[in-house]
mmCIF file of C-alpha atoms in Angstrom:
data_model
loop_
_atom_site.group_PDB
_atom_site.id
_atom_site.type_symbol
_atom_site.label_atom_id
_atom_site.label_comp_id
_atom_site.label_asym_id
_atom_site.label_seq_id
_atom_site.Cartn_x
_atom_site.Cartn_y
_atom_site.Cartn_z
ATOM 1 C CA UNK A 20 -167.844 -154.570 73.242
ATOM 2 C CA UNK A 21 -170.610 -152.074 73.078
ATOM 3 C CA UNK A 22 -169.345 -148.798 72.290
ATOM 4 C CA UNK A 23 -170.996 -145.036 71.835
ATOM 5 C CA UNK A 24 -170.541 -143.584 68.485
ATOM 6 C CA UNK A 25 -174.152 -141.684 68.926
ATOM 7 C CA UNK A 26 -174.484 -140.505 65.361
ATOM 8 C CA UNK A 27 -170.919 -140.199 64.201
ATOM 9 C CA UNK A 28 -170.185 -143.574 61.850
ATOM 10 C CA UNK A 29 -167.914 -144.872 64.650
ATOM 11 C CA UNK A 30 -166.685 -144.967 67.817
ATOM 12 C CA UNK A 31 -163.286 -143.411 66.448
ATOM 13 C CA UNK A 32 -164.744 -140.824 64.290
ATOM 14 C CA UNK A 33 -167.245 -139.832 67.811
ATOM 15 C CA UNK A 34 -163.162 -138.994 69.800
ATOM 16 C CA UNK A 35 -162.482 -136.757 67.184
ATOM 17 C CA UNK A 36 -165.387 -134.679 67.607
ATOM 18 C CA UNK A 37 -165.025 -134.674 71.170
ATOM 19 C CA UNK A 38 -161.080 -134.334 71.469
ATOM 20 C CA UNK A 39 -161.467 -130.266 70.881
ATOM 21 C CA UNK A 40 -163.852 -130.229 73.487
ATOM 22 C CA UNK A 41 -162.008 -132.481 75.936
ATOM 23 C CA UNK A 42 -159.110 -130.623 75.208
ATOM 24 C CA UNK A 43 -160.614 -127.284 76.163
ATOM 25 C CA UNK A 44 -162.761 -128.842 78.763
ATOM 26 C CA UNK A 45 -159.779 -129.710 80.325
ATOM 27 C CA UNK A 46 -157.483 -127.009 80.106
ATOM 28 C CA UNK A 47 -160.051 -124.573 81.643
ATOM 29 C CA UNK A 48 -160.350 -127.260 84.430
ATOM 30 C CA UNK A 49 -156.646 -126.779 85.259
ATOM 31 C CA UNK A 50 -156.337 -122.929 84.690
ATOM 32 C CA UNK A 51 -159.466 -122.144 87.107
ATOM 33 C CA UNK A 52 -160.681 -125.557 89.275
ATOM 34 C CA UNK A 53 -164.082 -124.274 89.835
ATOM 35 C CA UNK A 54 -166.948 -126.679 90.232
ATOM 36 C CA UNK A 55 -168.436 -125.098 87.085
ATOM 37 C CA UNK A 56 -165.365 -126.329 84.995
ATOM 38 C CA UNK A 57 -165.545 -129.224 87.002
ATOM 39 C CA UNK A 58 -169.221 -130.171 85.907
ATOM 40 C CA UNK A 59 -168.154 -128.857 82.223
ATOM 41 C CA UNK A 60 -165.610 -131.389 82.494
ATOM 42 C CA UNK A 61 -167.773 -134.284 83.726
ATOM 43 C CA UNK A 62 -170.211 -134.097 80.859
ATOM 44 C CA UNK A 63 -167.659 -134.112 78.052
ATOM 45 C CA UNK A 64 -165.079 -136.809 79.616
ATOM 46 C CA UNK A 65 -167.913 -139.706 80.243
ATOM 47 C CA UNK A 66 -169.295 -139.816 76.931
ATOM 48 C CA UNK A 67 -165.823 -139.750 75.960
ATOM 49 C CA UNK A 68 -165.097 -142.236 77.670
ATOM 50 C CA UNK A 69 -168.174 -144.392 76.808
ATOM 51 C CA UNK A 70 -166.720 -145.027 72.860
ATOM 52 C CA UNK A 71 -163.782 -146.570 74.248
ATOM 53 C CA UNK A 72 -161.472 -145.384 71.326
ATOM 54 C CA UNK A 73 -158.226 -146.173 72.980
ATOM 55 C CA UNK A 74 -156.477 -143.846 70.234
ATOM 56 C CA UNK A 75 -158.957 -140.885 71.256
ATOM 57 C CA UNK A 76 -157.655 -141.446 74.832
ATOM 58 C CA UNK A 77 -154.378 -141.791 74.943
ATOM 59 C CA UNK A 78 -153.947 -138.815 72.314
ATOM 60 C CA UNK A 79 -155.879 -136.357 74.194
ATOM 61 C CA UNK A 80 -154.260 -137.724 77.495
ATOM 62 C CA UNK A 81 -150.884 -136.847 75.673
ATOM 63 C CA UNK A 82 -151.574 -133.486 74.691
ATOM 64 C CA UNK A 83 -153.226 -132.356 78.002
ATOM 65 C CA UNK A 84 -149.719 -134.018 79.231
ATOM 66 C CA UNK A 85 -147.566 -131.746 77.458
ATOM 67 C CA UNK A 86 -149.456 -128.944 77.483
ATOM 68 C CA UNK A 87 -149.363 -129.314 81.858
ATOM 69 C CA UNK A 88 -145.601 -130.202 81.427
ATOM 70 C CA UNK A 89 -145.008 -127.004 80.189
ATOM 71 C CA UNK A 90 -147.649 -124.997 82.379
ATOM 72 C CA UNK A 91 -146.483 -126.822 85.481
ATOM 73 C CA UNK A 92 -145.195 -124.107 87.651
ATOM 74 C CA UNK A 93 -148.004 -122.432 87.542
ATOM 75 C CA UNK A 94 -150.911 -124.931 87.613
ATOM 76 C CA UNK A 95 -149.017 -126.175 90.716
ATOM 77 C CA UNK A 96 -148.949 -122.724 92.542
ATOM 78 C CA UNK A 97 -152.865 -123.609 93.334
ATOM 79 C CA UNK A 98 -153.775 -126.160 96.050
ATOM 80 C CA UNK A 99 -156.854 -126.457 94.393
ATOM 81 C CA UNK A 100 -155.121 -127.340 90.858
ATOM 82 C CA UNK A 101 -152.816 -130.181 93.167
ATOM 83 C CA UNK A 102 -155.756 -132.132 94.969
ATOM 84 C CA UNK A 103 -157.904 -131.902 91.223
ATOM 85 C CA UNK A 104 -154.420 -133.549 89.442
ATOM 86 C CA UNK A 105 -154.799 -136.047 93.012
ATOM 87 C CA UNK A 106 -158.558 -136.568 92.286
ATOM 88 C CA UNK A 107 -158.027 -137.581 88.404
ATOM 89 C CA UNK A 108 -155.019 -139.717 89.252
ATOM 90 C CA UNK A 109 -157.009 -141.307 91.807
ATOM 91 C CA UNK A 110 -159.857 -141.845 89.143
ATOM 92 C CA UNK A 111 -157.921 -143.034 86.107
ATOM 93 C CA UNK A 112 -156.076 -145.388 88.443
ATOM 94 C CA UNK A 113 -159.667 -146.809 89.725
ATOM 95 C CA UNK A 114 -160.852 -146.933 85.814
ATOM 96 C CA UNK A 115 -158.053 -148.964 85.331
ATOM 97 C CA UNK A 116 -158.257 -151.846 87.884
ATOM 98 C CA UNK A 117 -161.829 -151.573 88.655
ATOM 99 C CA UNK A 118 -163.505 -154.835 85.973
ATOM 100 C CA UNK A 119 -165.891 -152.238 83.508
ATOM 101 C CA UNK A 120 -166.161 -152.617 79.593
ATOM 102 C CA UNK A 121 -163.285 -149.156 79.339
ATOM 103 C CA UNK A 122 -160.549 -151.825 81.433
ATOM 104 C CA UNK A 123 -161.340 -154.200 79.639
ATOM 105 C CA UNK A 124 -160.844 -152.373 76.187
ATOM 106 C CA UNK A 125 -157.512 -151.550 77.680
ATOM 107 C CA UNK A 126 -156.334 -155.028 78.335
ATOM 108 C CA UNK A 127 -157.427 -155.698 74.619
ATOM 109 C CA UNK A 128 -154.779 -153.011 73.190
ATOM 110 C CA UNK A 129 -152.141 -153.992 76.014
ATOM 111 C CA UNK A 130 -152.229 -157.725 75.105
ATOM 112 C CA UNK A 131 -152.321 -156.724 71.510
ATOM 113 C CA UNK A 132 -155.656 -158.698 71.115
ATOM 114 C CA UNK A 133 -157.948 -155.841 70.137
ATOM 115 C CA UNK A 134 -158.299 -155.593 66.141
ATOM 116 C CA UNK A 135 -159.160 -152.115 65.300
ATOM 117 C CA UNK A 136 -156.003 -151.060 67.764
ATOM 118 C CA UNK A 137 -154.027 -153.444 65.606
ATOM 119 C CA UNK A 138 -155.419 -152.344 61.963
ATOM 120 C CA UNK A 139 -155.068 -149.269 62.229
ATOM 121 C CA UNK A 140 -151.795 -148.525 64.222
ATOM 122 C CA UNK A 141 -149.706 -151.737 62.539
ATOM 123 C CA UNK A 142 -151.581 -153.643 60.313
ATOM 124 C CA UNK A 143 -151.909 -150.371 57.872
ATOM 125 C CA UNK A 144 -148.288 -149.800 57.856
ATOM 126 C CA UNK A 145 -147.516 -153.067 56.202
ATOM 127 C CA UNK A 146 -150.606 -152.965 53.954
ATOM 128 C CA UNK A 147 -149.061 -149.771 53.061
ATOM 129 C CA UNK A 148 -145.329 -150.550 52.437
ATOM 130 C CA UNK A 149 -146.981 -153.697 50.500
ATOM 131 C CA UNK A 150 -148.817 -150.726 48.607
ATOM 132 C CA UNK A 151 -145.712 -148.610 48.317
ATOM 133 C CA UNK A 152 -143.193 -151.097 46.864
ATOM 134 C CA UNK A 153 -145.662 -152.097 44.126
ATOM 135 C CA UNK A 154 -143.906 -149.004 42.089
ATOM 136 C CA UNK A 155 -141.603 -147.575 44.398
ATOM 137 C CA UNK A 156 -141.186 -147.136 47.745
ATOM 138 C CA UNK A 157 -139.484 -143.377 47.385
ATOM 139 C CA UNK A 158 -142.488 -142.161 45.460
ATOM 140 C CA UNK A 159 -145.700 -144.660 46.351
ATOM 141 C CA UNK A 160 -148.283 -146.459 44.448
ATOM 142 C CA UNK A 161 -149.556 -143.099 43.189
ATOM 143 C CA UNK A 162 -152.829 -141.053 44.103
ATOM 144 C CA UNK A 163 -155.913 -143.009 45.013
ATOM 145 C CA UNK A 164 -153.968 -146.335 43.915
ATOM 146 C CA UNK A 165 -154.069 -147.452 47.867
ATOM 147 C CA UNK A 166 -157.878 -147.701 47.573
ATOM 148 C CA UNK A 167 -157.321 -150.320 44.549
ATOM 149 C CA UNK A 168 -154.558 -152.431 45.771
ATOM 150 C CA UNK A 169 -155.576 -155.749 47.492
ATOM 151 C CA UNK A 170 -153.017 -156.134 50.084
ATOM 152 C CA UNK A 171 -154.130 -159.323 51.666
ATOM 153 C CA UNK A 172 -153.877 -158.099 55.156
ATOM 154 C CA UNK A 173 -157.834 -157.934 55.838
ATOM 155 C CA UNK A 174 -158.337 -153.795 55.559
ATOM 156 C CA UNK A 175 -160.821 -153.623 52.808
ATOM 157 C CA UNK A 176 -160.013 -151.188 50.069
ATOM 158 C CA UNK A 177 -158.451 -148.211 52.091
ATOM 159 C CA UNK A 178 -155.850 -147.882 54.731
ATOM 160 C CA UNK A 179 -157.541 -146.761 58.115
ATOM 161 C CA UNK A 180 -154.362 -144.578 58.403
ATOM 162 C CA UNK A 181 -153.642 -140.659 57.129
ATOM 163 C CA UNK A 182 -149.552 -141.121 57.767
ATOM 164 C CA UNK A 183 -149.447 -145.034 56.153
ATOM 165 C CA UNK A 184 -152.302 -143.800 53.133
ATOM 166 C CA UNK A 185 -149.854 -140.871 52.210
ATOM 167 C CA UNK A 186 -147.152 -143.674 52.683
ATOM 168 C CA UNK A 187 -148.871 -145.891 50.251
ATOM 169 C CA UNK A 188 -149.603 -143.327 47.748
ATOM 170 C CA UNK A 189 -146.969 -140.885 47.993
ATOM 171 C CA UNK A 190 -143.839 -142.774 49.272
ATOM 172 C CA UNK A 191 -141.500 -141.715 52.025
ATOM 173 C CA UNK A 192 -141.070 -138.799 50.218
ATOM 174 C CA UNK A 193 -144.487 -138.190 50.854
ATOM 175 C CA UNK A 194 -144.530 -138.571 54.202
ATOM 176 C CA UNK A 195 -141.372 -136.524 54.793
ATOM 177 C CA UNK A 196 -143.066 -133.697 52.940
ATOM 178 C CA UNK A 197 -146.345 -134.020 54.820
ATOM 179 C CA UNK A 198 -143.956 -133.566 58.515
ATOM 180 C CA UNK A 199 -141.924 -131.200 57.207
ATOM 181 C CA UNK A 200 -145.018 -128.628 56.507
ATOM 182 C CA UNK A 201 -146.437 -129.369 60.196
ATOM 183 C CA UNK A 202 -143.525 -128.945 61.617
ATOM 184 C CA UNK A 203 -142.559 -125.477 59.365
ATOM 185 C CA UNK A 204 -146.401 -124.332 60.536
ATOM 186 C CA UNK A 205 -145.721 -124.996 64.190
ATOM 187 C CA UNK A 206 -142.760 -122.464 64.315
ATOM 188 C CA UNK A 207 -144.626 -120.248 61.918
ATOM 189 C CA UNK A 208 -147.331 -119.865 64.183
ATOM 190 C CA UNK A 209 -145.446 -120.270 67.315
ATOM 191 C CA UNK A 210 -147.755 -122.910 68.697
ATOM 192 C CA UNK A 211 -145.926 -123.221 71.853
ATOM 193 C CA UNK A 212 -146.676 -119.953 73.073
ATOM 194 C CA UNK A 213 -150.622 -121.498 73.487
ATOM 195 C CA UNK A 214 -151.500 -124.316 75.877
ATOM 196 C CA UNK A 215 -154.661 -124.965 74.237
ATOM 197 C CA UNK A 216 -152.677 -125.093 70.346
ATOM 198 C CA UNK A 217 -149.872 -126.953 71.404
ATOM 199 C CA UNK A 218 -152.379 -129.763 73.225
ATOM 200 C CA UNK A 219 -154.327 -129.576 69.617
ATOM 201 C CA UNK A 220 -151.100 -130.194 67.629
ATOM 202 C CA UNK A 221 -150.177 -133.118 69.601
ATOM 203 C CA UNK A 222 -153.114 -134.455 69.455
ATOM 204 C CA UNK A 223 -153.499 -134.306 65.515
ATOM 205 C CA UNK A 224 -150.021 -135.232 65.140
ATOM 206 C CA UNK A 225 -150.417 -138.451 67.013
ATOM 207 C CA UNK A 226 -154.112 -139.319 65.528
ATOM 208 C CA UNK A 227 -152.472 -138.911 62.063
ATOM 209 C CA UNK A 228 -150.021 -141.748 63.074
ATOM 210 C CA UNK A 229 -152.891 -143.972 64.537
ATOM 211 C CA UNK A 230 -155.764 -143.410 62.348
ATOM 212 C CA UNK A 231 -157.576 -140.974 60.280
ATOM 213 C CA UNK A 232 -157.951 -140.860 56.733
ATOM 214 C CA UNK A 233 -156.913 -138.207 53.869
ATOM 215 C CA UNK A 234 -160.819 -136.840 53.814
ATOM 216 C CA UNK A 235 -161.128 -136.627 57.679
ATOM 217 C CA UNK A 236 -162.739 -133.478 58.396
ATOM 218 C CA UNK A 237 -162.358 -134.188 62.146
ATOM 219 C CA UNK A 238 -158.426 -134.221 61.619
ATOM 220 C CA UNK A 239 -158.386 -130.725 59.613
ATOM 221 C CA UNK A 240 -160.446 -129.176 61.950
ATOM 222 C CA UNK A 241 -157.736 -129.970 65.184
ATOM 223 C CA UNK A 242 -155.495 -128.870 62.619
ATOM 224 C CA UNK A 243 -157.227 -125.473 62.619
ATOM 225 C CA UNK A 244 -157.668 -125.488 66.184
ATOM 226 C CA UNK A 245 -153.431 -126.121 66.997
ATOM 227 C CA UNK A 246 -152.251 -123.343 63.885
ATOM 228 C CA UNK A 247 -154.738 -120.779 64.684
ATOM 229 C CA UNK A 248 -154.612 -118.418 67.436
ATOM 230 C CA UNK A 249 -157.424 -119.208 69.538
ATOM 231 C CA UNK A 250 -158.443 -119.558 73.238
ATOM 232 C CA UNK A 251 -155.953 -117.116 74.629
ATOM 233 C CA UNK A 252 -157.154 -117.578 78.227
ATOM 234 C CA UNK A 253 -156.618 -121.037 78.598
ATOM 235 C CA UNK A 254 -152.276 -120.684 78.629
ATOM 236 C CA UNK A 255 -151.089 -122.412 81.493
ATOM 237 C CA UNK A 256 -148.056 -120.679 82.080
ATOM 238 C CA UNK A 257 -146.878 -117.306 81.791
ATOM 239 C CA UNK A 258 -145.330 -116.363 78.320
ATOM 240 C CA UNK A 259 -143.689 -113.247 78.497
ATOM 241 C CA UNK A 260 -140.226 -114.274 78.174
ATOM 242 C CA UNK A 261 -141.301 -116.773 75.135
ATOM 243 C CA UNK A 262 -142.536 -113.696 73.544
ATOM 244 C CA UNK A 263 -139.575 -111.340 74.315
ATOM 245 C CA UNK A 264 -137.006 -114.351 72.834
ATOM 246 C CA UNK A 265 -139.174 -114.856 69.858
ATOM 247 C CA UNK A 266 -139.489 -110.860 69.273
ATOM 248 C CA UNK A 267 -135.595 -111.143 69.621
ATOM 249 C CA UNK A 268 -134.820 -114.252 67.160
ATOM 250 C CA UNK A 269 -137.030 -112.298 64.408
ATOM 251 C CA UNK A 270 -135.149 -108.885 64.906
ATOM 252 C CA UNK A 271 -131.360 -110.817 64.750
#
């Protein structure tokens, strides 16, 4: 299928770029639904949509998710904010059924028939346990040694994955380490206060698990984006009493 990648070197490496963007474009959608944002919104979301990177998708569909989850009560306050979460319902549901190149991408991944889907979310997990238990599966393969193993499993020389790479090179310990720092930053930095950093942080922390690769710029720079404090206008819910608790927890 033909898919826009405009100058990035793929269609995977294009979502990145644009998953800030859609992110943001989004968010400021749902905090003020004016056609403005509305237009804003348009121009990133087609191209967007035009690389068909079904990890790109569903990633930034799941952080705008949890990100509205948690802003809920007051996105919903707005009639305006209710028909626009009508409208895109409406629209995704269309994309869906509707016969186009993007539904038919879809049916790929859902019948499990689409290749780069299934290289780099499964495939690179056994090519990287294959890796692993070459030495040990505790400490990996060693650094750079996943680039030099031949697995056998059709991936070339490197694993199309940041979470299975650090698997293959590092071990489990490796990988425990690598969740246990994000996980330490996103209390550090009290991502959930922000709609716009927690959205970011799910985002990278699912695109990590799907993709990616241990030199991705695109990844470090969502990283950035979700442990920085940034975009304080775009919250979607009031956090006054997530403040007050937090101010509380630090003083006890």
């Amino acid at each position: 299928l033909l898919r826009l990648n405009l100058l990035s070197p793929e269609p995977s490496s294009y979502a990145e770029l644009m998953l800030p963007l859609l992110v943001f474009a989004a968010l400021r959608l749902l905090r003020n639904s004016r056609m403005r944002s509305m237009v804003y919104f348009m121009m990133i979301a087609l191209p967007f949509l035009l690389c068909q990177s079904f990890g790109g998708i569903s990633t930034g569909l799941a952080g705008i998710g949890i990100s509205l989850m948690t802003g809920h009560q007051r996105v919903l306050r707005r009639p305006k904010s209710r028909i626009l979460l009508l409208c895109l319902a409406i629209a995704t549901s269309a994309l869906l059924l509707i016969p186009s190149p993007i539904s038919e991408r879809i049916s790929q991944v859902a019948t499990g028939n689409d290749s780069s889907t299934n290289g780099r979310a499964f495939t690179a997990y056994l090519a990287a346990y294959a890796v692993a238990s070459s030495k040990s599966l505790w400490w990996g393969a060693g650094l750079g040694q996943g680039k030099f193993i031949d697995t056998g499993l059709g991936l070339g020389n490197a694993l199309p994955n940041e979470v299975a790479s650090t698997f293959a090179q590092f071990g489990l310990l490796g990988v425990l380490v690598k969740l246990a720092v994000e996980m330490y930053l996103f209390y550090k930095t009290r991502v959930y206060l922000s709609s716009f950093r927690l959205a970011m942080f799910v985002v990278a922390f699912l695109f990590q698990l799907t993709g990616s690769y241990g030199t991705d710029i695109q990844e470090y720079v969502m990283w950035f984006f979700a442990f920085y404090p940034i975009f304080p206008d775009l919250n979607l819910r009031d956090n006054s009493k997530l403040e007050v608790s937090s101010s509380l927890d630090r003083r006890g």
